[in-house]
């Protein structure tokens, strides 16, 4: 019987890791994490600082060991295998370029320590530099390069030995905005060309949505949700994910009626709102989410099955959109609404203090669990 | 007055005191020594104002054999001192380099304490501390006592008045001067570089040789220079711990000035010591310049 190739490049099974602070407290960095990364996949670990994403990365790269649980790399248990013997390379947040070496020596480092012959090594260094658009820069010293160029050198250095998996620890956070956006596309293209899996760590949800095949949302050492960017954005699994990924208006409440696919929710501040029911039954507590861009201005109350009335508190122009902050009638709660280009003409008529009615499509409003998983 | 000239004026004003001090108390005496080293020694001390290069000939081998004789013993004392100074440097590195890594990983509070402890010996007189070493090393001293009691030896070892005692004493004095520059470079070492090296497949030894050592080398070289210079010319340690057995070039110079009353010869020896130090520094600067030949612009 031939050995079957594992479909996943990385499998983390019930990974547990905690640290002791200098004050003697225990901090749980990973509380039973279960994750698999497919071959040729761009997966992003997303979460606020301290959520455990970097710890997970360090456990995979071999700089930390799990307290309990297993990590399989390409089907093999790597428990206790030191970093230098794992077929995994990392792009560090600070780039960690060797300041005393030229760009060529930095990129060729992994080949040099592995004893690859000079000619072969030089050829591959040139190739790797070409891949990151730095052809012919071998002789430069890292300190003479711009931030973006240093980033590319770090990337070339990490991919030259064709690792099975590339780990990227917030590699774009030190770049300015334009450069960061350009690099996002380049990274994605590179990953596609190389055909290796990328695990990308970031706290920037925009970055995660742009680049990833799948996003893993982490909080407090626990995975909150794993899914494609649209999935995570449209149907967050709980209020934490909804708040962390994109802007959202959240209403805590109770399901008081189910009507086919739709549920009627009485919110704690007294509104009656409709949403896709999902798994929720009558009487259950739930969190209802309406994304700001799901609101549109209605002619008047009663135009739609799902509408709320309110008064404009603030109006902010953000380039492509207008953001309105609206105080709802009755409860006085504030909600955010994003009005796009096609409604622009109507927006100009809207002034602060004016009452208006917002409608939304109830089948796009989402119900989820109120609390984050822990 | 333009801003530029005012700046220059301020700078001159600020630098004047130290320049004047160095001129009077450093450049002038050094020039006198240099001049004396080329003068004829007077019969009862003092100098005769006559150009006289045999002072150097006596040491380096071109003495005429009439007025001055070539004595290879001077050269061998010189080389012996060089050897002891280099040995001192080597031992200091071996002691301080691992210690610096250890201290740099301590919590902040313990680090400060360690640095304070390193400088603590400066609070006591050098002579007193060297006498303490005599008490430790002499045949009836502390170390022999302990070894005898432990049954490891059956008669006291001759530890004092040996080269070992001299090197021990010099290492003891010089440790702070080696430790501080090394510590500064080790503390500065970015640990993410070590992680990156391991991540790229380098073993611990490869990481040390290719990353850690080159990046901490400036500290080692800096410490070595600061330790080497005073060690080469040291005469206090060899006279206290070396006794009559270990003579260093510093002792020889001292003897020429204070007892033999041959100032020109003493000056010549001192100039040779200085020239040696200069050669080492020159070699270092050349190496540094070659290593860092990439222009800083661009």
XYZ file of C-alpha atoms in Angstrom:
672
model
C 0.000 0.000 0.000
C 1.479 3.324 -0.969
C 1.646 6.077 1.588
C -1.050 8.643 1.016
C 0.091 12.246 0.801
C -1.417 14.294 3.568
C -3.740 16.932 2.134
C -2.558 19.457 4.705
C 0.887 20.987 4.973
C 0.378 21.921 8.629
C -1.911 20.453 11.202
C -2.109 21.833 14.701
C -4.026 19.505 16.978
C -5.206 20.810 20.330
C -2.222 23.139 20.712
C -1.859 24.482 24.239
C 0.769 26.964 25.339
C 0.993 29.227 28.347
C 3.614 31.594 29.697
C 4.524 32.731 33.173
C 4.821 36.487 33.513
C 7.611 38.044 35.607
C 4.926 38.677 38.238
C 4.271 34.940 38.415
C 0.902 34.921 36.666
C 0.007 32.315 34.080
C -0.984 33.625 30.677
C -2.690 31.253 28.278
C -1.345 32.087 24.832
C -2.945 29.137 23.063
C -5.906 27.365 24.591
C -6.427 24.204 22.571
C -5.982 25.409 19.012
C -7.004 23.157 16.147
C -6.003 24.289 12.673
C -5.051 22.817 9.338
C -3.366 24.652 6.520
C -3.806 23.267 3.031
C -1.150 22.988 0.385
C -0.632 26.127 -1.674
C -2.885 28.124 0.577
C -2.541 31.716 1.742
C -3.906 31.654 5.254
C -3.966 34.609 7.630
C -3.914 34.567 11.423
C -5.835 37.665 12.397
C -6.338 39.083 15.854
C -5.430 41.860 18.275
C -2.053 41.851 20.002
C -1.869 39.183 22.669
C -4.387 36.916 20.917
C -1.813 34.160 20.449
C -1.195 34.514 16.718
C 2.540 35.109 17.051
C 2.863 32.299 19.598
C 1.173 29.927 17.169
C 3.588 31.031 14.464
C 6.596 30.530 16.741
C 5.384 27.051 17.653
C 5.144 26.132 13.973
C 8.573 27.590 13.164
C 10.133 25.785 16.131
C 11.123 28.692 18.377
C 8.608 27.583 20.980
C 7.301 24.170 21.946
C 3.677 23.460 22.709
C 2.876 22.555 26.330
C 0.393 20.026 24.997
C -0.879 19.030 21.590
C 0.732 18.090 18.309
C 1.987 19.922 15.256
C 2.247 17.922 12.046
C 4.353 19.416 9.277
C 3.716 17.651 5.996
C 2.262 14.761 7.948
C 5.209 14.403 10.349
C 5.128 15.207 14.057
C 7.705 17.963 14.644
C 7.515 18.031 18.443
C 11.022 18.725 19.785
C 12.526 19.332 16.326
C 14.569 22.562 16.540
C 13.898 25.505 14.220
C 16.932 24.928 12.028
C 15.774 21.442 11.091
C 12.230 22.365 10.103
C 11.401 22.880 6.408
C 9.815 26.189 7.295
C 11.146 29.718 6.898
C 10.039 32.980 8.469
C 9.894 36.585 7.344
C 10.330 38.556 10.545
C 8.516 41.731 11.454
C 11.811 43.612 11.802
C 13.155 41.806 8.670
C 16.162 40.682 10.775
C 18.596 41.187 7.891
C 22.209 40.490 8.835
C 23.716 43.991 8.910
C 27.311 42.854 8.369
C 26.523 40.958 5.178
C 25.755 42.111 1.655
C 22.315 41.564 0.151
C 23.672 38.589 -1.804
C 25.114 36.969 1.339
C 21.878 37.567 3.220
C 19.807 35.921 0.498
C 22.291 33.081 0.056
C 22.628 32.425 3.797
C 20.534 29.273 3.982
C 22.408 27.833 0.976
C 25.779 28.733 2.504
C 25.085 27.015 5.817
C 23.799 23.997 3.896
C 27.039 23.889 1.898
C 25.571 24.424 -1.565
C 28.263 24.799 -4.266
C 29.299 28.344 -5.121
C 28.056 28.472 -8.706
C 24.685 26.908 -7.900
C 24.351 29.253 -4.931
C 25.114 32.365 -6.998
C 22.638 31.323 -9.656
C 19.857 30.797 -7.127
C 20.607 34.070 -5.325
C 20.302 35.929 -8.636
C 17.079 34.072 -9.354
C 15.561 34.846 -5.945
C 16.496 38.529 -6.206
C 14.933 38.682 -9.644
C 11.758 37.181 -8.239
C 11.424 40.079 -5.773
C 12.470 42.703 -8.362
C 15.904 43.369 -6.878
C 18.040 41.935 -9.679
C 21.699 42.930 -9.490
C 21.619 44.225 -5.921
C 23.904 41.469 -4.535
C 26.728 43.794 -3.488
C 24.651 46.334 -1.556
C 24.542 46.429 2.224
C 21.058 46.185 3.808
C 21.408 49.567 5.522
C 21.662 51.279 2.136
C 18.249 49.969 1.087
C 14.817 51.488 1.606
C 12.297 49.798 3.907
C 10.459 48.239 0.970
C 13.682 46.900 -0.507
C 14.764 45.440 2.836
C 11.396 43.725 3.003
C 12.015 42.145 -0.403
C 15.477 40.974 0.617
C 13.969 39.305 3.688
C 11.417 37.659 1.429
C 14.037 36.466 -1.065
C 16.137 35.102 1.789
C 13.199 33.139 3.155
C 12.078 31.580 -0.128
C 15.426 30.769 -1.732
C 15.644 27.289 -0.236
C 12.074 26.543 -1.315
C 10.583 25.833 2.101
C 7.343 23.898 2.219
C 5.808 26.680 4.198
C 6.541 30.372 4.600
C 5.602 32.153 7.817
C 5.199 35.921 7.720
C 5.072 37.763 11.050
C 3.398 41.138 10.386
C 5.918 41.791 7.629
C 4.175 44.854 6.205
C 3.528 46.761 9.409
C 6.655 48.922 9.091
C 5.861 50.112 5.556
C 3.890 53.213 4.636
C 0.410 52.792 3.246
C 1.015 52.929 -0.519
C 3.975 50.595 -0.328
C 2.005 48.255 1.894
C -0.806 47.968 -0.623
C 1.629 47.318 -3.455
C 3.392 44.645 -1.378
C 0.080 42.962 -0.569
C -0.485 42.256 -4.248
C 3.118 41.233 -4.778
C 2.993 38.784 -1.894
C -0.149 37.219 -3.222
C 1.346 36.923 -6.725
C 4.554 35.480 -5.331
C 2.703 32.888 -3.316
C 0.826 31.857 -6.439
C 4.031 31.609 -8.496
C 5.956 29.643 -5.884
C 3.125 27.314 -5.079
C 3.996 27.128 -1.368
C 1.704 27.771 1.577
C 1.934 31.115 3.345
C 0.871 31.669 6.938
C 0.535 35.396 7.362
C 0.138 37.016 10.765
C -1.483 40.415 11.041
C -3.700 42.570 13.214
C -4.849 44.520 10.147
C -8.205 43.188 8.992
C -7.928 44.994 5.648
C -4.702 43.170 4.902
C -6.301 39.880 5.883
C -9.355 40.391 3.670
C -7.282 41.445 0.651
C -4.744 38.651 0.544
C -6.060 35.535 2.189
C -7.590 32.380 0.840
C -8.778 31.760 4.386
C -8.714 33.821 7.550
C -8.284 32.486 11.070
C -9.615 34.935 13.637
C -8.014 34.520 17.055
C -8.795 36.042 20.406
C -7.513 35.148 23.840
C -5.652 32.104 22.534
C -8.776 30.608 20.980
C -9.830 30.382 17.356
C -13.047 32.366 16.912
C -13.657 31.597 13.276
C -11.969 30.071 10.251
C -13.253 30.898 6.824
C -12.880 32.605 3.481
C -12.717 36.407 3.669
C -16.306 36.849 2.440
C -17.522 34.251 4.900
C -15.812 35.922 7.840
C -17.045 39.323 6.745
C -20.656 38.418 5.924
C -21.335 35.803 8.561
C -19.085 36.382 11.569
C -19.447 33.639 14.157
C -19.723 36.014 17.109
C -19.663 39.635 18.185
C -15.884 39.655 18.599
C -15.317 38.699 14.962
C -17.981 41.143 13.810
C -16.305 44.004 15.663
C -12.779 43.034 14.634
C -13.422 42.498 10.931
C -14.970 45.536 9.303
C -17.368 48.080 10.758
C -20.624 46.810 12.186
C -23.791 47.844 13.962
C -24.545 45.269 16.621
C -27.813 44.800 18.508
C -28.060 42.365 21.375
C -31.521 40.884 21.738
C -33.814 37.899 21.815
C -35.431 35.964 18.992
C -39.167 36.322 19.467
C -40.458 34.864 16.246
C -39.290 32.679 13.380
C -40.789 33.055 9.968
C -39.175 30.651 7.514
C -35.580 31.769 7.046
C -36.148 35.028 8.824
C -36.257 35.756 12.513
C -37.751 38.670 14.351
C -35.541 39.974 17.102
C -36.515 42.263 19.923
C -33.349 44.177 20.761
C -32.482 45.099 24.329
C -32.967 48.776 23.465
C -36.465 48.103 22.206
C -36.277 47.841 18.409
C -37.895 45.106 16.371
C -35.487 43.979 13.675
C -35.524 41.164 11.146
C -32.563 39.020 10.144
C -31.577 35.676 8.643
C -32.446 33.191 11.365
C -29.633 30.668 10.885
C -29.462 28.246 13.769
C -31.316 30.419 16.248
C -34.638 29.343 17.736
C -37.358 31.410 19.357
C -36.391 32.510 22.858
C -32.640 32.390 22.255
C -30.291 35.283 22.955
C -28.496 36.504 19.853
C -26.506 39.364 18.425
C -27.845 40.978 15.283
C -25.413 42.597 12.884
C -26.103 45.083 10.120
C -23.012 46.318 8.248
C -23.055 50.100 7.706
C -23.106 49.656 3.908
C -26.246 47.495 4.130
C -28.375 50.488 5.057
C -30.023 52.556 2.358
C -32.158 55.621 2.607
C -35.870 54.835 2.348
C -38.541 57.229 1.179
C -40.453 56.925 4.416
C -41.467 54.540 7.150
C -43.220 51.392 6.020
C -41.513 51.212 2.610
C -39.787 48.004 3.597
C -40.274 45.211 6.007
C -37.038 46.156 7.712
C -36.549 49.826 8.456
C -35.455 52.085 11.267
C -36.005 55.766 11.729
C -33.529 58.243 13.163
C -31.863 61.633 13.073
C -28.520 62.403 11.445
C -25.935 63.283 14.069
C -22.789 63.543 11.953
C -21.849 63.294 8.296
C -18.302 62.449 7.178
C -17.061 62.292 3.604
C -14.406 59.588 3.203
C -13.619 59.712 -0.520
C -15.791 57.036 -2.034
C -18.454 57.065 0.640
C -20.370 59.178 3.058
C -20.499 57.908 6.597
C -23.557 58.935 8.574
C -23.910 58.593 12.300
C -27.598 58.328 13.089
C -29.398 58.472 16.412
C -32.265 55.993 16.295
C -35.765 57.073 17.246
C -37.000 55.576 20.456
C -33.845 54.013 21.930
C -31.442 56.825 21.102
C -28.758 54.303 20.113
C -26.203 55.417 17.556
C -25.695 53.477 14.312
C -23.325 53.956 11.420
C -24.445 53.952 7.814
C -22.283 54.022 4.722
C -23.818 55.534 1.623
C -22.182 54.744 -1.691
C -21.852 56.673 -4.931
C -25.244 55.834 -6.396
C -26.904 57.473 -3.411
C -24.592 60.461 -3.519
C -27.188 62.881 -4.877
C -29.546 62.013 -2.127
C -26.792 62.309 0.446
C -26.112 65.922 -0.448
C -29.645 66.716 0.607
C -29.018 65.095 3.951
C -28.051 67.509 6.651
C -27.202 67.043 10.273
C -30.352 67.115 12.389
C -32.625 65.849 9.628
C -34.846 62.865 10.367
C -34.823 59.982 7.902
C -35.673 56.317 7.517
C -33.108 53.620 6.804
C -34.050 50.359 5.242
C -32.006 47.191 4.967
C -32.415 43.754 3.440
C -33.335 41.462 6.315
C -31.887 38.426 4.537
C -28.466 40.093 4.627
C -28.614 41.018 8.313
C -26.821 38.352 10.307
C -27.552 36.700 13.650
C -24.738 35.306 15.752
C -23.666 34.326 19.234
C -23.258 37.288 21.535
C -19.997 36.235 23.215
C -16.549 35.306 21.966
C -15.557 31.662 22.334
C -13.005 30.943 25.048
C 29.896 87.398 12.333
C 28.336 84.532 10.349
C 26.821 81.533 12.040
C 29.643 79.374 10.732
C 32.436 81.430 12.215
C 30.535 81.755 15.458
C 30.223 77.983 15.655
C 33.947 77.634 14.984
C 34.670 80.194 17.675
C 32.493 78.383 20.211
C 34.118 75.077 19.356
C 37.605 76.517 19.798
C 36.587 77.986 23.136
C 35.188 74.675 24.344
C 38.140 72.636 23.147
C 40.821 75.041 24.348
C 41.189 73.763 27.945
C 41.545 70.111 27.043
C 43.840 70.886 24.102
C 46.050 73.000 26.313
C 46.126 70.337 28.998
C 47.071 67.588 26.542
C 49.706 69.804 24.959
C 51.420 70.566 28.264
C 51.054 67.227 30.004
C 51.045 64.758 27.123
C 52.592 66.039 23.899
C 55.416 67.929 25.594
C 56.641 65.082 27.865
C 56.318 62.645 24.990
C 58.437 64.886 22.771
C 61.033 65.143 25.510
C 61.097 61.348 25.813
C 61.420 60.959 22.056
C 64.308 63.455 21.999
C 66.037 61.814 25.000
C 65.859 58.395 23.378
C 68.238 59.697 20.692
C 70.704 61.289 23.144
C 73.876 59.954 24.769
C 73.559 58.971 28.436
C 75.713 61.021 30.772
C 78.314 59.240 32.844
C 76.605 60.056 36.173
C 73.044 60.210 34.872
C 71.497 62.988 32.827
C 72.155 63.325 29.109
C 74.806 64.541 26.761
C 73.328 66.557 23.876
C 74.792 64.410 21.145
C 72.856 62.342 18.573
C 73.165 58.746 19.693
C 71.249 55.860 18.108
C 72.963 53.047 20.022
C 70.160 53.111 22.611
C 68.013 51.410 20.002
C 70.975 49.416 18.709
C 71.404 47.830 22.138
C 67.952 46.304 21.898
C 67.540 45.697 18.191
C 71.046 44.500 17.391
C 73.176 47.203 15.731
C 75.225 48.218 18.788
C 78.869 48.875 17.962
C 80.152 46.645 20.741
C 82.408 49.407 22.124
C 80.188 52.027 23.757
C 77.096 49.820 23.903
C 76.714 46.107 23.539
C 73.894 44.306 21.806
C 72.109 42.359 24.492
C 69.550 39.812 23.200
C 68.132 39.670 26.722
C 66.329 42.996 26.153
C 64.631 41.654 23.071
C 63.633 38.482 24.898
C 62.202 40.503 27.812
C 60.367 42.559 25.240
C 58.936 39.521 23.487
C 58.165 37.914 26.865
C 56.169 41.002 27.849
C 54.362 40.906 24.534
C 53.496 37.281 25.184
C 52.211 37.990 28.714
C 50.170 40.954 27.503
C 48.580 38.906 24.710
C 47.943 36.076 27.164
C 46.250 38.542 29.508
C 44.057 39.746 26.643
C 43.171 36.168 25.678
C 42.248 35.126 29.216
C 40.219 38.309 29.710
C 38.236 37.528 26.532
C 37.646 33.937 27.644
C 36.363 35.123 31.017
C 34.349 38.135 29.894
C 32.726 36.993 26.643
C 30.540 34.221 28.094
C 29.895 36.302 31.219
C 28.635 39.200 29.076
C 26.064 36.928 27.412
C 24.988 35.638 30.765
C 24.563 39.109 32.263
C 22.768 40.449 29.168
C 20.033 37.850 29.649
C 19.372 38.714 33.294
C 16.366 40.790 34.327
C 17.040 44.523 34.321
C 17.555 44.781 38.094
C 20.167 42.020 38.232
C 21.958 43.468 35.213
C 22.485 46.768 37.000
C 23.732 44.946 40.079
C 26.197 42.896 38.021
C 27.569 45.983 36.288
C 28.009 47.625 39.684
C 29.838 44.553 41.016
C 32.152 44.580 37.998
C 33.254 48.125 38.818
C 33.409 47.513 42.563
C 37.187 46.763 42.686
C 37.884 50.337 41.573
C 36.791 51.459 45.019
C 39.860 49.903 46.632
C 43.499 50.760 45.977
C 45.272 48.713 43.321
C 48.253 48.053 45.608
C 46.018 46.794 48.394
C 44.242 44.444 46.012
C 47.529 43.097 44.670
C 48.805 42.491 48.213
C 45.643 40.482 48.747
C 46.726 38.313 45.831
C 50.118 37.821 47.523
C 48.258 36.563 50.598
C 46.270 34.194 48.425
C 49.110 32.844 46.279
C 52.151 32.667 48.575
C 53.354 29.220 49.817
C 51.672 29.717 53.225
C 48.753 31.510 51.610
C 45.068 30.871 51.388
C 45.027 28.774 48.217
C 47.831 26.453 49.313
C 46.185 26.139 52.699
C 42.895 25.057 51.157
C 44.565 22.601 48.772
C 46.645 21.093 51.608
C 43.620 20.733 53.864
C 41.657 19.125 51.052
C 44.475 16.647 50.594
C 44.943 17.482 46.935
C 48.634 18.328 47.428
C 51.160 17.274 50.091
C 53.481 20.282 49.912
C 52.745 23.923 49.084
C 52.871 24.797 45.387
C 55.078 27.618 44.159
C 52.325 29.813 42.809
C 53.580 33.286 43.506
C 56.538 34.720 41.552
C 55.559 32.843 38.426
C 54.285 33.989 35.055
C 50.959 32.475 36.025
C 50.743 34.755 39.039
C 51.562 37.798 36.904
C 48.939 36.917 34.282
C 46.392 36.207 37.023
C 47.062 39.604 38.591
C 46.871 41.443 35.286
C 43.676 39.644 34.230
C 42.216 40.523 37.605
C 42.981 44.209 37.143
C 41.894 44.314 33.516
C 38.592 42.407 33.644
C 36.366 45.501 33.966
C 38.079 47.097 30.977
C 37.416 44.019 28.871
C 33.955 43.321 30.212
C 32.336 46.695 29.621
C 33.039 47.058 25.861
C 32.145 43.413 25.239
C 28.972 43.773 27.267
C 27.993 46.868 25.292
C 28.243 44.987 21.991
C 26.554 41.831 23.298
C 23.704 43.829 24.794
C 23.207 45.562 21.440
C 23.058 42.255 19.530
C 19.598 41.853 18.007
C 18.270 38.449 19.097
C 15.967 38.317 16.094
C 19.115 37.931 13.958
C 19.992 34.792 15.896
C 16.442 33.527 15.400
C 16.611 34.340 11.682
C 19.860 32.413 11.351
C 18.399 29.334 13.040
C 15.261 29.654 10.976
C 17.361 29.581 7.798
C 18.876 26.265 8.822
C 22.083 27.280 10.605
C 23.212 25.158 13.563
C 24.135 26.818 16.834
C 27.802 26.770 15.914
C 27.173 28.205 12.441
C 24.999 30.910 13.954
C 27.753 31.790 16.408
C 30.507 31.892 13.800
C 28.590 33.714 11.062
C 26.306 36.028 13.054
C 27.077 36.398 16.763
C 30.874 36.565 16.579
C 31.130 39.070 13.694
C 28.535 41.341 15.273
C 30.157 41.344 18.720
C 33.713 41.535 17.356
C 33.913 45.340 17.699
C 33.418 44.943 21.474
C 36.053 42.229 21.701
C 38.559 44.253 19.682
C 37.821 47.427 21.650
C 38.290 45.619 24.961
C 41.442 43.938 23.695
C 43.030 47.266 22.798
C 42.183 48.804 26.161
C 43.578 45.761 27.978
C 46.598 45.206 25.755
C 48.100 48.692 26.059
C 48.371 48.933 29.868
C 49.264 45.238 30.129
C 52.262 45.558 27.841
C 53.751 48.402 29.868
C 52.649 47.160 33.291
C 55.297 47.128 36.005
C 53.295 47.078 39.253
C 51.910 43.564 38.863
C 55.192 41.922 37.820
C 57.108 43.625 40.615
C 54.598 42.494 43.266
C 53.538 39.082 41.950
C 56.458 38.291 39.633
C 59.193 39.076 42.139
C 62.686 38.537 40.763
C 61.543 35.757 38.471
C 59.324 37.574 36.013
C 60.640 40.779 34.513
C 58.484 42.728 32.096
C 59.477 45.576 29.842
C 57.751 47.985 32.210
C 60.037 46.927 35.050
C 63.048 47.379 32.795
C 62.018 50.906 31.880
C 61.395 51.717 35.525
C 64.866 50.403 36.427
C 66.541 52.439 33.694
C 64.942 55.644 34.886
C 65.064 55.176 38.661
C 68.071 52.962 39.389
C 70.388 52.767 36.379
C 69.969 56.474 35.735
C 70.107 55.797 32.038
C 67.289 58.012 30.866
C 68.046 57.784 27.142
C 67.958 53.989 27.212
C 64.747 53.980 29.274
C 63.223 56.444 26.835
C 64.237 54.263 23.876
C 62.601 51.214 25.485
C 59.443 53.234 26.175
C 59.384 54.376 22.544
C 59.660 50.763 21.388
C 56.679 49.809 23.547
C 54.719 52.682 22.078
C 55.709 51.785 18.535
C 54.490 48.215 19.104
C 51.133 49.443 20.364
C 50.874 51.789 17.378
C 51.545 48.896 14.998
C 48.734 46.860 16.545
C 46.357 49.831 16.315
C 47.351 50.479 12.718
C 46.642 46.850 11.824
C 43.234 47.137 13.483
C 42.283 50.365 11.712
C 43.353 48.908 8.353
C 41.205 45.850 8.940
C 38.189 47.909 9.946
C 38.515 50.151 6.914
C 38.764 47.189 4.579
C 35.725 45.529 6.141
C 33.650 48.658 5.794
C 34.723 49.854 2.353
C 31.193 50.250 0.957
C 30.360 53.943 0.685
C 27.765 55.100 3.167
C 25.719 57.002 0.607
C 22.979 55.647 -1.660
